[in-house]
Amino acid sequence: MTNMSRSPFTYEIEQTEPPRKFSMPYFISFKGDGDSKKHLKHYRNTMVIYQNNDALMCKIFATTLQSEAQDWFHTLLPRSIRNFDDLSLIFTKEYSSYYLIKKKFDHLFNVKKNPKELLRDYVKRIKAEKAKIVGCNNSIASATF
């Protein structure tokens, strides 16, 4: 366990206790191989009623990290995090290469059926790619099919 002198949080954050009756919400863990913006958005939405409590936002966010992301967190300089904005910024910078690139409907024109692929498998792939496109309706997907 990391002692407080090695914590990336300021003393003020470390010393802050959670509010009475605080109950830990459920979070999707971030392991370092996903979209950091999506994780941050999920976290902020889940913690919306505590958004004005910077110390709590920082301390609880650290518990949502696992594996490589947890290892990264423990490499942060001691006392370098003063607030949740600082933490959010360095987190998104560290994992910016994992952002999901939003695709446009014309992406579906590039999804070709492989000669030995079953039609049902091809349709599954088309549907999976369609799900990655914001605002793609069925008529557009049908036209590209």
mmCIF file of C-alpha atoms in Angstrom:
data_model
loop_
_atom_site.group_PDB
_atom_site.id
_atom_site.type_symbol
_atom_site.label_atom_id
_atom_site.label_comp_id
_atom_site.label_asym_id
_atom_site.label_seq_id
_atom_site.Cartn_x
_atom_site.Cartn_y
_atom_site.Cartn_z
ATOM 1 C CA MET A 1 0.000 0.000 0.000
ATOM 2 C CA THR A 2 1.294 3.430 -0.919
ATOM 3 C CA ASN A 3 1.964 5.656 2.074
ATOM 4 C CA MET A 4 0.604 9.192 2.151
ATOM 5 C CA SER A 5 3.991 10.770 1.469
ATOM 6 C CA ARG A 6 3.984 9.096 -1.977
ATOM 7 C CA SER A 7 0.412 9.998 -2.837
ATOM 8 C CA PRO A 8 -0.061 12.130 -5.960
ATOM 9 C CA PHE A 9 -2.761 14.046 -4.074
ATOM 10 C CA THR A 10 -2.153 17.126 -1.949
ATOM 11 C CA TYR A 11 -2.422 16.820 1.819
ATOM 12 C CA GLU A 12 -5.803 18.561 1.692
ATOM 13 C CA ILE A 13 -7.209 15.904 -0.631
ATOM 14 C CA GLU A 14 -5.677 13.078 1.384
ATOM 15 C CA GLN A 15 -7.066 14.432 4.665
ATOM 16 C CA THR A 16 -10.622 14.920 3.364
ATOM 17 C CA GLU A 17 -13.137 12.376 4.603
ATOM 18 C CA PRO A 18 -16.102 11.272 2.489
ATOM 19 C CA PRO A 19 -19.469 12.796 3.380
ATOM 20 C CA ARG A 20 -21.565 10.989 5.944
ATOM 21 C CA LYS A 21 -23.811 8.394 4.356
ATOM 22 C CA PHE A 22 -21.599 8.269 1.256
ATOM 23 C CA SER A 23 -22.137 5.019 -0.561
ATOM 24 C CA MET A 24 -19.685 3.908 -3.220
ATOM 25 C CA PRO A 25 -21.427 3.807 -6.609
ATOM 26 C CA TYR A 26 -20.720 1.105 -9.157
ATOM 27 C CA PHE A 27 -18.087 2.044 -11.737
ATOM 28 C CA ILE A 28 -16.791 0.405 -14.864
ATOM 29 C CA SER A 29 -13.082 -0.070 -14.269
ATOM 30 C CA PHE A 30 -10.514 1.475 -16.581
ATOM 31 C CA LYS A 31 -7.554 -0.782 -17.286
ATOM 32 C CA GLY A 32 -5.630 1.480 -19.639
ATOM 33 C CA ASP A 33 -6.739 -0.018 -22.926
ATOM 34 C CA GLY A 34 -9.970 1.846 -23.562
ATOM 35 C CA ASP A 35 -11.337 5.260 -24.358
ATOM 36 C CA SER A 36 -10.345 7.548 -21.479
ATOM 37 C CA LYS A 37 -12.891 10.214 -22.447
ATOM 38 C CA LYS A 38 -15.666 7.644 -22.282
ATOM 39 C CA HIS A 39 -14.469 6.464 -18.867
ATOM 40 C CA LEU A 40 -14.255 10.027 -17.578
ATOM 41 C CA LYS A 41 -17.746 10.783 -18.885
ATOM 42 C CA HIS A 42 -19.146 7.671 -17.180
ATOM 43 C CA TYR A 43 -17.382 8.633 -13.955
ATOM 44 C CA ARG A 44 -18.632 12.237 -13.986
ATOM 45 C CA ASN A 45 -22.207 11.101 -14.730
ATOM 46 C CA THR A 46 -22.110 8.611 -11.879
ATOM 47 C CA MET A 47 -20.620 11.132 -9.436
ATOM 48 C CA VAL A 48 -22.769 14.082 -10.522
ATOM 49 C CA ILE A 49 -24.137 14.758 -7.033
ATOM 50 C CA TYR A 50 -20.570 15.005 -5.674
ATOM 51 C CA GLN A 51 -19.129 17.104 -8.514
ATOM 52 C CA ASN A 52 -18.466 20.044 -6.171
ATOM 53 C CA ASN A 53 -16.390 17.901 -3.810
ATOM 54 C CA ASP A 54 -12.997 17.907 -5.561
ATOM 55 C CA ALA A 55 -11.265 15.770 -2.957
ATOM 56 C CA LEU A 56 -13.889 13.046 -3.132
ATOM 57 C CA MET A 57 -13.910 13.160 -6.933
ATOM 58 C CA CYS A 58 -10.132 12.606 -6.952
ATOM 59 C CA LYS A 59 -10.002 9.876 -4.347
ATOM 60 C CA ILE A 60 -12.867 7.853 -5.769
ATOM 61 C CA PHE A 61 -11.607 8.228 -9.350
ATOM 62 C CA ALA A 62 -8.360 6.554 -8.325
ATOM 63 C CA THR A 63 -10.371 3.486 -7.262
ATOM 64 C CA THR A 64 -11.808 3.111 -10.795
ATOM 65 C CA LEU A 65 -8.350 2.395 -12.225
ATOM 66 C CA GLN A 66 -7.028 -1.142 -12.569
ATOM 67 C CA SER A 67 -4.071 -2.975 -14.084
ATOM 68 C CA GLU A 68 -1.825 -0.738 -16.196
ATOM 69 C CA ALA A 69 -3.908 2.348 -15.378
ATOM 70 C CA GLN A 70 -3.419 1.726 -11.651
ATOM 71 C CA ASP A 71 0.321 1.303 -12.247
ATOM 72 C CA TRP A 72 0.369 4.588 -14.187
ATOM 73 C CA PHE A 73 -1.466 6.361 -11.358
ATOM 74 C CA HIS A 74 1.219 5.322 -8.876
ATOM 75 C CA THR A 75 3.929 6.855 -11.067
ATOM 76 C CA LEU A 76 2.471 10.352 -10.690
ATOM 77 C CA LEU A 77 4.631 12.772 -8.760
ATOM 78 C CA PRO A 78 3.830 13.101 -5.063
ATOM 79 C CA ARG A 79 1.517 16.024 -4.272
ATOM 80 C CA SER A 80 1.104 16.874 -7.977
ATOM 81 C CA ILE A 81 -2.713 16.598 -8.063
ATOM 82 C CA ARG A 82 -4.457 19.619 -6.519
ATOM 83 C CA ASN A 83 -7.969 19.070 -7.893
ATOM 84 C CA PHE A 84 -10.086 16.888 -10.128
ATOM 85 C CA ASP A 85 -9.447 19.077 -13.183
ATOM 86 C CA ASP A 86 -5.704 18.384 -12.827
ATOM 87 C CA LEU A 87 -6.347 14.663 -12.550
ATOM 88 C CA SER A 88 -8.748 14.650 -15.516
ATOM 89 C CA LEU A 89 -6.264 16.509 -17.683
ATOM 90 C CA ILE A 90 -3.274 14.270 -17.030
ATOM 91 C CA PHE A 91 -5.461 11.170 -17.308
ATOM 92 C CA THR A 92 -6.819 12.125 -20.731
ATOM 93 C CA LYS A 93 -3.363 13.168 -21.941
ATOM 94 C CA GLU A 94 -1.886 9.844 -20.873
ATOM 95 C CA TYR A 95 -4.542 7.794 -22.638
ATOM 96 C CA SER A 96 -5.320 10.042 -25.612
ATOM 97 C CA SER A 97 -4.125 7.420 -28.096
ATOM 98 C CA TYR A 98 -7.068 5.195 -27.169
ATOM 99 C CA TYR A 99 -9.826 7.621 -28.172
ATOM 100 C CA LEU A 100 -12.414 5.986 -30.345
ATOM 101 C CA ILE A 101 -12.418 7.642 -33.721
ATOM 102 C CA LYS A 102 -15.951 8.496 -34.719
ATOM 103 C CA LYS A 103 -16.816 6.967 -38.029
ATOM 104 C CA LYS A 104 -19.109 8.318 -40.717
ATOM 105 C CA PHE A 105 -21.708 6.359 -42.640
ATOM 106 C CA ASP A 106 -19.447 6.052 -45.708
ATOM 107 C CA HIS A 107 -17.253 3.773 -43.585
ATOM 108 C CA LEU A 108 -19.786 1.021 -44.300
ATOM 109 C CA PHE A 109 -18.795 1.052 -47.985
ATOM 110 C CA ASN A 110 -15.405 -0.316 -46.904
ATOM 111 C CA VAL A 111 -16.893 -3.344 -45.148
ATOM 112 C CA LYS A 112 -16.611 -6.075 -47.766
ATOM 113 C CA LYS A 113 -17.745 -9.672 -47.582
ATOM 114 C CA ASN A 114 -14.866 -12.098 -47.620
ATOM 115 C CA PRO A 115 -15.262 -14.845 -50.249
ATOM 116 C CA LYS A 116 -15.439 -17.686 -47.705
ATOM 117 C CA GLU A 117 -17.428 -15.704 -45.117
ATOM 118 C CA LEU A 118 -20.973 -16.805 -44.362
ATOM 119 C CA LEU A 119 -23.633 -14.224 -45.138
ATOM 120 C CA ARG A 120 -24.864 -14.187 -41.528
ATOM 121 C CA ASP A 121 -21.301 -13.462 -40.298
ATOM 122 C CA TYR A 122 -20.992 -10.627 -42.797
ATOM 123 C CA VAL A 123 -24.324 -9.173 -41.640
ATOM 124 C CA LYS A 124 -23.102 -9.350 -38.016
ATOM 125 C CA ARG A 125 -19.973 -7.411 -38.989
ATOM 126 C CA ILE A 126 -22.040 -4.799 -40.845
ATOM 127 C CA LYS A 127 -24.291 -4.385 -37.791
ATOM 128 C CA ALA A 128 -21.284 -4.066 -35.477
ATOM 129 C CA GLU A 129 -19.748 -1.366 -37.698
ATOM 130 C CA LYS A 130 -23.106 0.427 -38.002
ATOM 131 C CA ALA A 131 -23.282 0.597 -34.195
ATOM 132 C CA LYS A 132 -20.015 2.596 -34.194
ATOM 133 C CA ILE A 133 -21.545 5.317 -36.362
ATOM 134 C CA VAL A 134 -23.467 8.046 -34.567
ATOM 135 C CA GLY A 135 -26.724 8.870 -36.331
ATOM 136 C CA CYS A 136 -26.551 6.105 -38.934
ATOM 137 C CA ASN A 137 -30.065 5.000 -39.752
ATOM 138 C CA ASN A 138 -31.243 1.744 -41.299
ATOM 139 C CA SER A 139 -31.841 3.193 -44.769
ATOM 140 C CA ILE A 140 -28.213 4.340 -45.029
ATOM 141 C CA ALA A 141 -26.960 0.986 -43.761
ATOM 142 C CA SER A 142 -29.209 -0.861 -46.228
ATOM 143 C CA ALA A 143 -27.959 1.259 -49.114
ATOM 144 C CA THR A 144 -24.331 0.433 -48.312
ATOM 145 C CA PHE A 145 -25.155 -3.255 -47.903
#
